[in-house]
mmCIF file of C-alpha atoms in Angstrom:
data_model
loop_
_atom_site.group_PDB
_atom_site.id
_atom_site.type_symbol
_atom_site.label_atom_id
_atom_site.label_comp_id
_atom_site.label_asym_id
_atom_site.label_seq_id
_atom_site.Cartn_x
_atom_site.Cartn_y
_atom_site.Cartn_z
ATOM 1 C CA MET A 1 0.000 0.000 0.000
ATOM 2 C CA SER A 2 2.817 2.412 0.740
ATOM 3 C CA GLU A 3 4.648 1.566 -2.509
ATOM 4 C CA ASN A 4 1.529 2.460 -4.495
ATOM 5 C CA ASN A 5 0.847 5.661 -2.517
ATOM 6 C CA ILE A 6 -2.372 4.293 -1.049
ATOM 7 C CA THR A 7 -1.084 5.114 2.430
ATOM 8 C CA ASN A 8 1.888 7.047 3.752
ATOM 9 C CA HIS A 9 2.616 4.659 6.642
ATOM 10 C CA ALA A 10 5.919 2.824 6.553
ATOM 11 C CA ASN A 11 4.738 0.112 8.939
ATOM 12 C CA ILE A 12 1.715 -2.027 8.057
ATOM 13 C CA LYS A 13 0.584 -1.962 11.714
ATOM 14 C CA GLU A 14 -0.038 1.793 11.434
ATOM 15 C CA ILE A 15 -2.692 1.429 8.708
ATOM 16 C CA THR A 16 -6.147 2.115 10.127
ATOM 17 C CA LEU A 17 -9.426 0.402 9.313
ATOM 18 C CA ASN A 18 -10.683 3.712 7.961
ATOM 19 C CA GLU A 19 -7.855 3.761 5.423
ATOM 20 C CA MET A 20 -8.612 0.159 4.451
ATOM 21 C CA GLU A 21 -12.278 1.045 4.012
ATOM 22 C CA ASN A 22 -11.422 3.938 1.712
ATOM 23 C CA VAL A 23 -9.207 1.986 -0.697
ATOM 24 C CA THR A 24 -10.810 2.260 -4.120
ATOM 25 C CA LYS A 25 -11.255 -0.403 -6.754
ATOM 26 C CA ARG A 26 -8.927 1.564 -9.013
ATOM 27 C CA GLU A 27 -6.188 1.525 -6.345
ATOM 28 C CA LEU A 28 -6.541 -2.238 -5.906
ATOM 29 C CA GLU A 29 -6.416 -2.751 -9.674
ATOM 30 C CA ALA A 30 -3.273 -0.598 -9.869
ATOM 31 C CA PHE A 31 -1.715 -2.679 -7.089
ATOM 32 C CA VAL A 32 -2.502 -5.945 -8.898
ATOM 33 C CA LEU A 33 -1.036 -4.551 -12.131
ATOM 34 C CA HIS A 34 2.081 -3.419 -10.244
ATOM 35 C CA GLU A 35 2.447 -6.897 -8.726
ATOM 36 C CA ARG A 36 1.955 -8.554 -12.115
ATOM 37 C CA LEU A 37 4.688 -6.422 -13.682
ATOM 38 C CA ARG A 38 7.015 -6.951 -10.719
ATOM 39 C CA LEU A 39 6.556 -10.713 -10.846
ATOM 40 C CA GLU A 40 6.979 -10.843 -14.623
ATOM 41 C CA SER A 41 10.286 -9.002 -14.417
ATOM 42 C CA LYS A 42 11.455 -11.187 -11.540
ATOM 43 C CA CYS A 43 10.156 -14.626 -12.579
ATOM 44 C CA GLY A 44 9.352 -14.473 -16.277
ATOM 45 C CA SER A 45 6.024 -14.240 -18.013
ATOM 46 C CA ASN A 46 4.697 -17.747 -17.322
ATOM 47 C CA THR A 47 5.702 -18.456 -13.737
ATOM 48 C CA HIS A 48 4.053 -15.513 -12.001
ATOM 49 C CA THR A 49 0.404 -16.577 -12.360
ATOM 50 C CA SER A 50 0.154 -18.649 -9.180
ATOM 51 C CA SER A 51 1.934 -15.986 -7.104
ATOM 52 C CA LEU A 52 -0.372 -13.288 -8.417
ATOM 53 C CA ASN A 53 -3.434 -15.454 -7.764
ATOM 54 C CA ARG A 54 -2.283 -16.000 -4.158
ATOM 55 C CA THR A 55 -1.877 -12.240 -3.709
ATOM 56 C CA ILE A 56 -5.377 -11.565 -5.046
ATOM 57 C CA ALA A 57 -6.830 -14.354 -2.886
ATOM 58 C CA ALA A 58 -5.132 -12.866 0.198
ATOM 59 C CA ILE A 59 -6.617 -9.427 -0.509
ATOM 60 C CA LYS A 60 -10.089 -10.928 -1.007
ATOM 61 C CA SER A 61 -9.798 -12.953 2.191
ATOM 62 C CA LEU A 62 -8.714 -9.905 4.169
ATOM 63 C CA TYR A 63 -11.635 -7.797 2.967
ATOM 64 C CA ASN A 64 -14.104 -10.663 3.446
ATOM 65 C CA TYR A 65 -12.855 -11.089 7.004
ATOM 66 C CA LEU A 66 -13.077 -7.375 7.741
ATOM 67 C CA CYS A 67 -16.636 -7.240 6.357
ATOM 68 C CA GLU A 68 -17.952 -10.240 8.334
ATOM 69 C CA GLN A 69 -19.972 -9.717 11.461
ATOM 70 C CA THR A 70 -18.131 -10.150 14.725
ATOM 71 C CA GLU A 71 -19.511 -11.911 17.782
ATOM 72 C CA ASP A 72 -21.150 -8.681 18.973
ATOM 73 C CA SER A 73 -22.882 -8.182 15.572
ATOM 74 C CA ASN A 74 -20.500 -5.450 14.424
ATOM 75 C CA GLN A 75 -18.321 -5.297 11.360
ATOM 76 C CA TYR A 76 -14.797 -3.962 11.073
ATOM 77 C CA LEU A 77 -15.584 -2.463 7.670
ATOM 78 C CA HIS A 78 -18.871 -1.405 6.135
ATOM 79 C CA TYR A 79 -19.297 -1.596 2.387
#
């Protein structure tokens, strides 16, 4: 997130839920494109697909978790 100027925090622990809630679809798409290009330059054009898919799955899982109801019927994020 800091590499793509989505947040200005150097440490991931400093990112707030409010910042996570305000990440746009365009910012996530730019991040995925950045990762794709980074992996292609590092690993070659054919070997990066599984790594990129794991990254996308991790982002989806994080947002799904943050949008689920907690035990006290609250959510971390509201969409």
